[in-house]
XYZ file of C-alpha atoms in Angstrom:
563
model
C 272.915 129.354 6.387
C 272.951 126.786 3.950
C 270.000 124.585 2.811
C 270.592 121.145 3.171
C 268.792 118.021 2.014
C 268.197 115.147 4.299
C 269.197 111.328 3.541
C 266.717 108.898 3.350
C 267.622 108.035 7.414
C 266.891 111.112 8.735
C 264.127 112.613 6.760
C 261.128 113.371 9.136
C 258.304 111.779 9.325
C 255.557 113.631 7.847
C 257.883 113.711 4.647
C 258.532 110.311 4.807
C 254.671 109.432 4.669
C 254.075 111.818 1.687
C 256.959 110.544 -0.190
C 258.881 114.117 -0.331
C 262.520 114.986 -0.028
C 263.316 116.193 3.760
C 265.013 119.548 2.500
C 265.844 122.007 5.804
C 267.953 124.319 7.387
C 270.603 123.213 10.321
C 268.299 124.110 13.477
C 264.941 124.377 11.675
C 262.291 122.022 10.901
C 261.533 120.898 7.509
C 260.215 123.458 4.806
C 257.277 120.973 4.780
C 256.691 120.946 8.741
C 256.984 124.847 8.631
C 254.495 125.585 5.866
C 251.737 122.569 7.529
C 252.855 123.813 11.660
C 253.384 120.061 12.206
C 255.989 118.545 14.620
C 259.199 117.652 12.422
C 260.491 115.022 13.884
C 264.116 115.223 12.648
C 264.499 118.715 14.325
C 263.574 117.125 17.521
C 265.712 114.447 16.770
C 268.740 117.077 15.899
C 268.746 117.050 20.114
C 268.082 113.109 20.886
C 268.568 109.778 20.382
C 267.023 108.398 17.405
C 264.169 106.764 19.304
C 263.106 109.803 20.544
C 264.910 110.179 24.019
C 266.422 112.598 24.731
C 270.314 112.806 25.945
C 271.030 115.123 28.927
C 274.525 116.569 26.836
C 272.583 117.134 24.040
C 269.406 118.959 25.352
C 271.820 120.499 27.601
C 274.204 121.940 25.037
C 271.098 123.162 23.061
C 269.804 124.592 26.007
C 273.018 126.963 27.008
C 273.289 127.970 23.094
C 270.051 129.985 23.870
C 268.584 129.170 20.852
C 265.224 130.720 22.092
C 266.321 133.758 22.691
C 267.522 133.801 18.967
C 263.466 133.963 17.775
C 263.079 137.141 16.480
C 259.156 136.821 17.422
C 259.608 135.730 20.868
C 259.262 138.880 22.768
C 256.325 139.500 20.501
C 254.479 136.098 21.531
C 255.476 136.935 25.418
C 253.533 140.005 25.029
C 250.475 138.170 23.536
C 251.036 135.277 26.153
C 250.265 137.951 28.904
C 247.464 139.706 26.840
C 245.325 136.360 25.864
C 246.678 133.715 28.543
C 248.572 134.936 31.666
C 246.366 138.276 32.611
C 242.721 136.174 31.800
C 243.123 132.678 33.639
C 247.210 132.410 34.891
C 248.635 135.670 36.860
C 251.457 134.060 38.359
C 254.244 136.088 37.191
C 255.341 139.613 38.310
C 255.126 141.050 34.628
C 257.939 143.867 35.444
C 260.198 141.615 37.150
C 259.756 138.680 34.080
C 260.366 140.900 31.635
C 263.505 142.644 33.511
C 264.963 139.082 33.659
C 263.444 138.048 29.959
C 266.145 141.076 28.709
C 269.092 139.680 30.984
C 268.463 136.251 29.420
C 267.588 135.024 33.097
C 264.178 133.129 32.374
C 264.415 129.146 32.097
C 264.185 127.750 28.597
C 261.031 126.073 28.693
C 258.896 128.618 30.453
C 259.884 130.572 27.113
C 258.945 127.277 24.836
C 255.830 127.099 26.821
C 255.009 130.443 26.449
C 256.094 130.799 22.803
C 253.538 127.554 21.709
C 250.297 128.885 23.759
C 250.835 132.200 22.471
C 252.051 131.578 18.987
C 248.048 131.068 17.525
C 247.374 134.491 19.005
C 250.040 135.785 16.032
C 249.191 137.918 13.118
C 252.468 138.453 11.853
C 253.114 137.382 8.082
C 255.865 134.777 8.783
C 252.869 132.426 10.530
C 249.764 133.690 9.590
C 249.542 130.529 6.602
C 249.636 128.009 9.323
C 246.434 127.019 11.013
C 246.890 128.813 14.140
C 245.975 124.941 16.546
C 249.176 123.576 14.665
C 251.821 126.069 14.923
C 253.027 125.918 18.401
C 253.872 122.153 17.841
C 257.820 122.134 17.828
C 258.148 124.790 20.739
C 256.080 122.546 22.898
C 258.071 119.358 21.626
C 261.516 120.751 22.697
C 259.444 122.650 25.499
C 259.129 119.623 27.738
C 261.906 117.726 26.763
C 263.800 120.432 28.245
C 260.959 120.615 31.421
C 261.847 116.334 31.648
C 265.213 117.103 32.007
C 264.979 119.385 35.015
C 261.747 117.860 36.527
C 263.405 116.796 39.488
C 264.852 120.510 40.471
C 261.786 121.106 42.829
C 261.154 125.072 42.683
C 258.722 127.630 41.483
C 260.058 127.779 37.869
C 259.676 124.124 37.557
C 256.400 124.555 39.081
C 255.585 127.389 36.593
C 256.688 125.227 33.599
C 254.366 122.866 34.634
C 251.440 124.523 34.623
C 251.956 126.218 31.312
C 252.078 122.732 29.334
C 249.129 121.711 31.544
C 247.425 124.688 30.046
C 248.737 123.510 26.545
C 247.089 119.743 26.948
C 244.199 121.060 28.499
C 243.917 123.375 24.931
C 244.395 119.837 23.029
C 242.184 117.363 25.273
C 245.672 115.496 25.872
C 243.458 114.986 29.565
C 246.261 112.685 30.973
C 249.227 114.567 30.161
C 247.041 117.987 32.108
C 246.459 115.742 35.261
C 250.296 114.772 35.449
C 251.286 117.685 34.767
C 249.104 119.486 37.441
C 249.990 116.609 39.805
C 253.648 117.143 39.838
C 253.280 121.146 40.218
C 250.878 120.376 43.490
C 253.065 117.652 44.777
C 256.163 120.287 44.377
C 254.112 122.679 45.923
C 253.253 120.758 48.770
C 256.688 119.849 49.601
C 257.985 123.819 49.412
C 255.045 124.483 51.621
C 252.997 126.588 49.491
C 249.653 125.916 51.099
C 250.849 127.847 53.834
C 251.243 131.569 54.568
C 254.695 132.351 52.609
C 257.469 134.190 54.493
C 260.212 134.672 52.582
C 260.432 138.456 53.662
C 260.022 139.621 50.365
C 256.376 140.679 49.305
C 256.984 140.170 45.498
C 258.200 136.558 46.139
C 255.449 135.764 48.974
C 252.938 136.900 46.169
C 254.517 134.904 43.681
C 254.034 131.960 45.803
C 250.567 132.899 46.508
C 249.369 132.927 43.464
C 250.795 129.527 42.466
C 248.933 127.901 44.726
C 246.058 129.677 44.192
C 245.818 128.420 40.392
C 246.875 125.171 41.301
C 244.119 124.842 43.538
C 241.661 125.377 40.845
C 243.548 123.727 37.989
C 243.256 120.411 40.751
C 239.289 120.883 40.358
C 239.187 121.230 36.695
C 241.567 118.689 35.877
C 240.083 116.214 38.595
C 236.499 116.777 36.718
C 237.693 116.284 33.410
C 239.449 112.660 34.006
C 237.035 111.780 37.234
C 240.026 111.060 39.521
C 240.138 112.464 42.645
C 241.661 115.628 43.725
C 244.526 116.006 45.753
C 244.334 119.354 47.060
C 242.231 120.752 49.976
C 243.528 118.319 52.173
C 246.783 119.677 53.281
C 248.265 119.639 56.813
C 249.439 122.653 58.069
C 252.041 121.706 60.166
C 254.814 125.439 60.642
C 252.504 128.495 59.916
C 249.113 129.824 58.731
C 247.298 128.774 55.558
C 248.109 130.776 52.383
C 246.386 133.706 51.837
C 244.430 134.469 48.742
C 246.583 136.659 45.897
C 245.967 140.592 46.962
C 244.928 142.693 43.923
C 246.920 142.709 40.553
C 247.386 146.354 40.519
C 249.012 146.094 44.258
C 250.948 143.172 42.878
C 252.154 144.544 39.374
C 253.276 148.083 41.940
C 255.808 145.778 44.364
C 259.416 146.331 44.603
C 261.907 143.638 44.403
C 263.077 144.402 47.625
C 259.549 145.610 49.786
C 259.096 143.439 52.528
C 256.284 141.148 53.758
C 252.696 143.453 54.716
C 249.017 142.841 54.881
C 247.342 143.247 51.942
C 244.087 143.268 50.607
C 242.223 140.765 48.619
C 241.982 141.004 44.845
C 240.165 139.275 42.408
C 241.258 136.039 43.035
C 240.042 135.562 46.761
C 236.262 135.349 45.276
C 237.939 133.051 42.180
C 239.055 130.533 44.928
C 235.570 130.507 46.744
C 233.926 129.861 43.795
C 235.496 127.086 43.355
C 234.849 125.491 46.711
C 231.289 126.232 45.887
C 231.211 124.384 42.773
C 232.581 121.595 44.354
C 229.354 121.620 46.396
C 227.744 121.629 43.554
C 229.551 118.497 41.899
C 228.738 116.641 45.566
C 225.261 117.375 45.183
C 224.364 116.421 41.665
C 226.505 112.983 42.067
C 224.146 112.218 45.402
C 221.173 112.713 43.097
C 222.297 110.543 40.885
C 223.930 107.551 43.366
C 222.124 108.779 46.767
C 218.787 110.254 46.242
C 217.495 109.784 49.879
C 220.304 111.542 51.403
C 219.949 115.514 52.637
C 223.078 116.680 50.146
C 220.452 115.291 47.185
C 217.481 117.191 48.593
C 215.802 120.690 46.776
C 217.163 122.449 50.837
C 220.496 121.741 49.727
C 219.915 123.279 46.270
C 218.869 125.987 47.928
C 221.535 126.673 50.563
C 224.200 126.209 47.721
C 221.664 129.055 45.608
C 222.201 131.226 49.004
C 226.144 130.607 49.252
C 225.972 131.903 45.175
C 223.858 134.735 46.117
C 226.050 135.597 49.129
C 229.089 135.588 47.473
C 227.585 137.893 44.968
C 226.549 140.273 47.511
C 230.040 140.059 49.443
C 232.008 141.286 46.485
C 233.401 144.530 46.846
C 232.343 147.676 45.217
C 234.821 147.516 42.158
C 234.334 144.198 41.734
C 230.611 144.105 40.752
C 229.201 143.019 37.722
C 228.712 146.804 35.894
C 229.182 148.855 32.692
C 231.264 150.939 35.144
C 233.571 148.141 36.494
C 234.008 146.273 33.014
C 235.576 149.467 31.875
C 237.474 150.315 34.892
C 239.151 146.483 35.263
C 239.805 146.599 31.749
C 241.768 150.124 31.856
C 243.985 148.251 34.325
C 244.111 145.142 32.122
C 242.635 143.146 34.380
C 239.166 143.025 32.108
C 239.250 139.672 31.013
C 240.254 138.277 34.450
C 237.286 140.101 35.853
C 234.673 138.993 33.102
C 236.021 135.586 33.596
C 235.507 135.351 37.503
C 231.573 136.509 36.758
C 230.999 133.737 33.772
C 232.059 131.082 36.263
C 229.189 132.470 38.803
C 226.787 132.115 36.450
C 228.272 128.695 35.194
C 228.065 127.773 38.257
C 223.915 128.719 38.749
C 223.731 126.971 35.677
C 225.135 123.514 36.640
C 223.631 123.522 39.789
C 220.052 124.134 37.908
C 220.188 122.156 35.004
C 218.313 119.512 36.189
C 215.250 121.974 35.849
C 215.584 122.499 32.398
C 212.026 120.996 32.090
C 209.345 121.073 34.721
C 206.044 121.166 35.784
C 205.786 122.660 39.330
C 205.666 126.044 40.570
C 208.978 125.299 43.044
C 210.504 123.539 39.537
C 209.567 126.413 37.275
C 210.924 128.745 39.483
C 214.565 127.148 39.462
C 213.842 126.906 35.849
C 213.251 130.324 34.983
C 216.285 131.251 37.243
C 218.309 128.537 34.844
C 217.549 130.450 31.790
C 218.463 133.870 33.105
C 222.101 132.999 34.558
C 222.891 130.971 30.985
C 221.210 134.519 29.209
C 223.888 136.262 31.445
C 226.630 134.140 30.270
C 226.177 135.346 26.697
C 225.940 138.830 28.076
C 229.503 138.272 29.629
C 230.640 137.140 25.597
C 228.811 140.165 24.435
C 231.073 142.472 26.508
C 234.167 140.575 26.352
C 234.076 140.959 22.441
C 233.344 144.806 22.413
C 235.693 145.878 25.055
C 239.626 146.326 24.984
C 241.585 143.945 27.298
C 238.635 141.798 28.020
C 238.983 138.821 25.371
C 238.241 135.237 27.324
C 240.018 133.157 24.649
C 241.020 130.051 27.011
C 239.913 126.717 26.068
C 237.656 126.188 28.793
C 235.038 129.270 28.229
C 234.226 126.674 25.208
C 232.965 124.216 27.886
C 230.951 126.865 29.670
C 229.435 128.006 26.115
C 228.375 124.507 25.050
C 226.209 123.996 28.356
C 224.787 127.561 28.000
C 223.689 127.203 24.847
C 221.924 124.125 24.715
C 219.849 125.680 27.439
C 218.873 128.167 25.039
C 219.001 125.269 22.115
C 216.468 123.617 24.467
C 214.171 126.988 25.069
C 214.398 127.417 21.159
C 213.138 123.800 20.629
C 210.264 124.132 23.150
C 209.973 127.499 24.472
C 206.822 130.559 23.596
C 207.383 133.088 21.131
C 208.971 135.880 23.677
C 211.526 133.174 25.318
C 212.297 131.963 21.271
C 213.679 135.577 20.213
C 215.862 136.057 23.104
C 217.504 132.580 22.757
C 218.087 133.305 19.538
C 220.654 136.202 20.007
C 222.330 134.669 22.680
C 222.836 131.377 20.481
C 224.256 133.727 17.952
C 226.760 135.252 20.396
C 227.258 131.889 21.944
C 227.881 129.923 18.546
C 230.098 132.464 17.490
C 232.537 132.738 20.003
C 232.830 128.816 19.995
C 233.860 128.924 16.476
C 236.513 131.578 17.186
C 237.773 129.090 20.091
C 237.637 126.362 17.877
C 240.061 128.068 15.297
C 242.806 128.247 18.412
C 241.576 124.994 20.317
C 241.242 121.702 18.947
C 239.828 120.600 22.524
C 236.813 122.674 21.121
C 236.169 120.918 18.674
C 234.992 118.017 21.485
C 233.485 120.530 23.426
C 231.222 121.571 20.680
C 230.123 118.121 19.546
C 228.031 117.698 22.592
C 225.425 120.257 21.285
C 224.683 117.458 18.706
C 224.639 114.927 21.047
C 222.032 117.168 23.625
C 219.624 117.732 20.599
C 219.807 114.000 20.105
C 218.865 113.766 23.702
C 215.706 116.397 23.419
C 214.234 114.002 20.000
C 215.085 110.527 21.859
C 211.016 110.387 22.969
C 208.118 112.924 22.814
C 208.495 113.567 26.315
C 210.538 117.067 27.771
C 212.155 115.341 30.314
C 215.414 116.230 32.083
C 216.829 114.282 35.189
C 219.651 114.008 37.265
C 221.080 110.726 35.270
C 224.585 109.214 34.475
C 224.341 110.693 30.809
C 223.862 114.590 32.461
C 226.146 114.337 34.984
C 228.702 112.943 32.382
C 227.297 116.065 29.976
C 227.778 118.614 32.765
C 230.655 117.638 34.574
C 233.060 115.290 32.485
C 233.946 118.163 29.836
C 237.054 116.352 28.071
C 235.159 113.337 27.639
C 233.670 112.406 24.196
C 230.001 111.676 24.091
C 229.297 111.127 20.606
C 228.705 107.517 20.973
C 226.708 108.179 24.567
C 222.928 107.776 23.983
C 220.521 108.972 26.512
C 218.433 106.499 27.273
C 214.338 106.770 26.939
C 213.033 107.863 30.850
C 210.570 105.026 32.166
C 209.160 108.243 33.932
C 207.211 111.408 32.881
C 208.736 114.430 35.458
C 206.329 116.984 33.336
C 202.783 115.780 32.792
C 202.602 118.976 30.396
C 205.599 117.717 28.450
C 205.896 119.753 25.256
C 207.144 118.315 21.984
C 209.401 119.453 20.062
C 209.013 121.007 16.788
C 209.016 118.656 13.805
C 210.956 119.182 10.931
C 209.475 121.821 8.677
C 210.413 124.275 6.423
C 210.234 127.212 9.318
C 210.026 125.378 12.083
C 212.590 126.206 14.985
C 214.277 122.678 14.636
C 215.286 123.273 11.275
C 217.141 126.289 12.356
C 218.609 124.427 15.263
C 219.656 121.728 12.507
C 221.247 124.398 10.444
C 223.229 126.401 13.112
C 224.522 122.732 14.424
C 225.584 121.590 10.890
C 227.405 125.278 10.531
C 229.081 125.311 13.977
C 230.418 121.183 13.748
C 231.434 120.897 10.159
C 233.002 124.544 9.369
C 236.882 124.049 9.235
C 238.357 126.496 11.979
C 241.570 126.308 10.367
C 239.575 128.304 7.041
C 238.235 130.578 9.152
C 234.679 131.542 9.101
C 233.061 130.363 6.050
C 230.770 132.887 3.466
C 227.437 131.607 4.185
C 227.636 132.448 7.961
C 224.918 130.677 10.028
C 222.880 133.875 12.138
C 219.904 133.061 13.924
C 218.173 136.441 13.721
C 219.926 138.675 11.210
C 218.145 141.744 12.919
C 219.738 140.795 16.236
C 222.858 139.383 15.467
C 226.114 141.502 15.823
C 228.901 141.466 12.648
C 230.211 138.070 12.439
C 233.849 139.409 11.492
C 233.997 140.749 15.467
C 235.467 137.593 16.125
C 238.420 137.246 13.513
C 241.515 136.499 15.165
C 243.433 138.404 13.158
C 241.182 141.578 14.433
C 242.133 140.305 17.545
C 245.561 141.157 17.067
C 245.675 144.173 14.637
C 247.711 145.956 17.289
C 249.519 143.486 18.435
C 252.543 143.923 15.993
């Protein structure tokens, strides 16, 4: 194939701003677009109009020439979509059936562009491994859902499916609007085929299949709901010709189904907890936004805290044997590659104690100090979770929103660190190490990280705005808890009129071994470091005696077995 250099009409865009000649192969992007991972524009134009629509013959044509399938590395980023994206936080398809109809050619374009740009940053093979791994799934996602526009209105699970894996994308790159639309259309699709109802197609595979989509739409509704506070439009349904959906049975049970085994009971896998905790934490949301707008009315009162505490505690104790939080089950989910899936559903338990507590983070009662002291050990059991996730095979929780989760653990230890005794100081110290490096490695495949992270700057802000410890239920926390794609850099909290701990402690002042100074430091690291460098020499560790090897994280560790 022969090089060709573009005129002065169609060179891209990114070569037209730095003044170079537009010199790339028929098909490709740009030499210049390849080597930076940016969108060229002229090889999306190559199948539209030159304002940027799309035609339907030309998207069309470009769509039966199976271009996709021509990628030598695309069965090598389906693989690593499953390991880092589908088996942790998706599980919708039926991996042996996908794949069967991934060799026949049978699976819709822009499921594969969809997969091929989440899982491309995962990639350690030579041909990619110069591009900053947040920029080089740009063009598949481009031509992705052009292709997804044109066949938007063909309401069906793939369209469905393609929907929720560029919802996943935008949700990676804080593109907040895009998620919600994206998520609306799947549920509204959903709703019309009926999937909030008990499936009964005949075929167990496809009921599953069905199962499961609603499943993840139901919690991609609450997540995406939170992060643009509009409301959410699913828990409302009318069931109007059968039963309500079931929750998913277990992924083994699921992987083991025939094409042609029909309908049975089944038991419930990991998933069926996943959707309670869900409806718990919206509990949770109700009763923090009564504090702040309703604070006479029983959902604001400590009985409601604890009757949401008892509905954590029960569905803790209702899990099943294998499901468990143990040494024993980590290992057993993750020789059935279900690991990171399992670690996953147990960090968003103890998210959830932690959101529900956080308003405790100071306090000066025994009934306060014990919700306090309960605060700090779910967020210590969060880094726990990153501990084993990073030391066991098949357990890897490498989605954008453990970032979120992270950032409010850790400035619960940031906060113990600032004010707590010696004994509390040493143990918030390894899990801000554990927390602060994970974060980085999320913010070299993220850039919604990068937001995510910046509110650690704005909490310690928060803790030096007056002398006094205080923490309240107030606009600012509920926006710092809840409202995780919005930026807060220019929120201030303001000074409370009110002292909630008559024993307030102050902070630290700036010394030359004082605790804040460290705080400053590890802040400074974590917010300026450039993920796309990786991780720089003079790696920030809070305790060097406690802290594990910094290179554990290294994406391309990650994925040393991968090719």
């Amino acid at each position: 194939m022969e090089n060709r250099k573009q005129g002065r009409n169609t060179a891209c865009q990114l070569c037209k701003a730095r003044k170079r000649k537009c010199i790339r192969q028929a098909g490709l992007p740009c030499t210049l677009c390849q080597q930076t991972g940016r969108s060229c524009s002229a090889y999306l134009d190559e199948f539209g109009s030159a304002n940027g629509q799309p035609t339907n013959n030309t998207l069309h044509d470009y769509d039966l020439g199976k271009r996709i399938y021509n990628d030598p590395l695309l069965e090598h980023y389906v693989e690593l979509f499953f390991q880092y994206i589908h088996d942790p936080v998706l599980t919708v398809f039926h991996k042996p059936t996908f794949m069967l109809r991934f060799h026949n050619g049978e699976i819709k374009h822009y499921i594969l562009y969809g997969i091929a740009a989440l899982a491309i940053r995962f990639s350690n093979d030579p041909s990619v491994r110069h591009i900053d791994p947040r920029n080089r799934g740009a063009n598949y996602y481009e031509i992705g859902i052009r292709l997804l526009k044109l066949a938007i209105d063909e309401i069906c699970i793939d369209t469905i499916h393609g929907c929720m894996l560029f919802a996943h994308y935008a949700s990676g790159y804080n593109q907040v609007e895009q998620e919600a639309v994206y998520v609306g259309v799947a549920i509204r699709m959903a709703h019309i085929l009926h999937l909030q109802e008990e499936p009964d197609t005949g075929n167990a595979m496809q009921d599953e299949v069905l199962r499961r989509a609603w499943s993840i739409l139901f919690a991609a509704d609450r997540w995406s709901a939170l992060g643009n506070r509009i409301p959410r439009i699913t828990g409302f349904e009318y069931i109007t010709h059968r039963p309500p959906a079931k929750k998913p049975m277990p992924d083994i049970d699921f992987l083991q189904l025939m094409g042609d085994e029909p309908s049975r009971e089944h038991p419930i896998g990991i998933w069926g907890p996943n959707r309670d905790l869900h409806d718990i934490g919206s509990n949770i949301h109700k009763h923090q936004l009564a504090v702040l707008y309703d604070s006479t009315s029983p959902e604001a009162s400590f009985e409601r805290i604890d009757q949401i505490s008892s509905e954590l505690q029960m569905w803790q104790q209702n899990l099943p044997p294998h499901f468990k939080f143990t040494p024993q089950n980590i290992y057993l989910q993750s020789s059935l590659s279900y690991g990171a899936i399992f670690l996953g559903t147990h960090l968003s338990y103890h998210y959830n104690y932690v959101v529900l507590l956080y308003q405790f983070l100071s306090y000066s009662d025994p009934q306060s100090k014990s919700y306090g002291e309960r605060l700090e050990y779910h967020a210590s059991q969060i880094s726990e979770i990153i501990r084993w996730s990073n030391r066991v095979h098949n357990c890897q929780l490498l989605y954008s929103v453990v970032a979120h989760i992270l950032v409010i653990s850790s400035s619960v230890h940031l906060h113990t660190l600032m004010y707590g005794n010696s004994k509390a100081v040493e143990r918030a110290k390894e899990n801000l190490d554990t927390n602060f490096e994970h974060i980085m490695a999320l913010r070299r495949l993220w850039p919604a990280v990068d937001v995510s992270a910046a509110r650690l700057r704005v909490f310690e802000s928060a803790c030096l705005v007056s002398n006094q410890n205080t923490w309240r239920m107030d606009r600012w926390l509920v926006k710092f808890l809840l409202f995780h794609t919005k930026d807060m850099n220019n929120d201030q909290r303001d000074v409370p009129d009110d002292i909630l701990s008559s024993s307030a402690l102050v902070p630290n002042q700036p010394g030359e071994d004082s605790n804040y100074r460290m705080v400053e430091h590890a802040l400074s690291w974590l917010l300026s470091a450039d993920p796309a460098t990786g991780y720089p020499q003079d790696l920030f560790i809070f305790d060097p005696q406690t802290s594990p090897d910094p290179t554990v994280l290294n994406i391309d560790q990650f994925n040393q077995d991968t090719l």
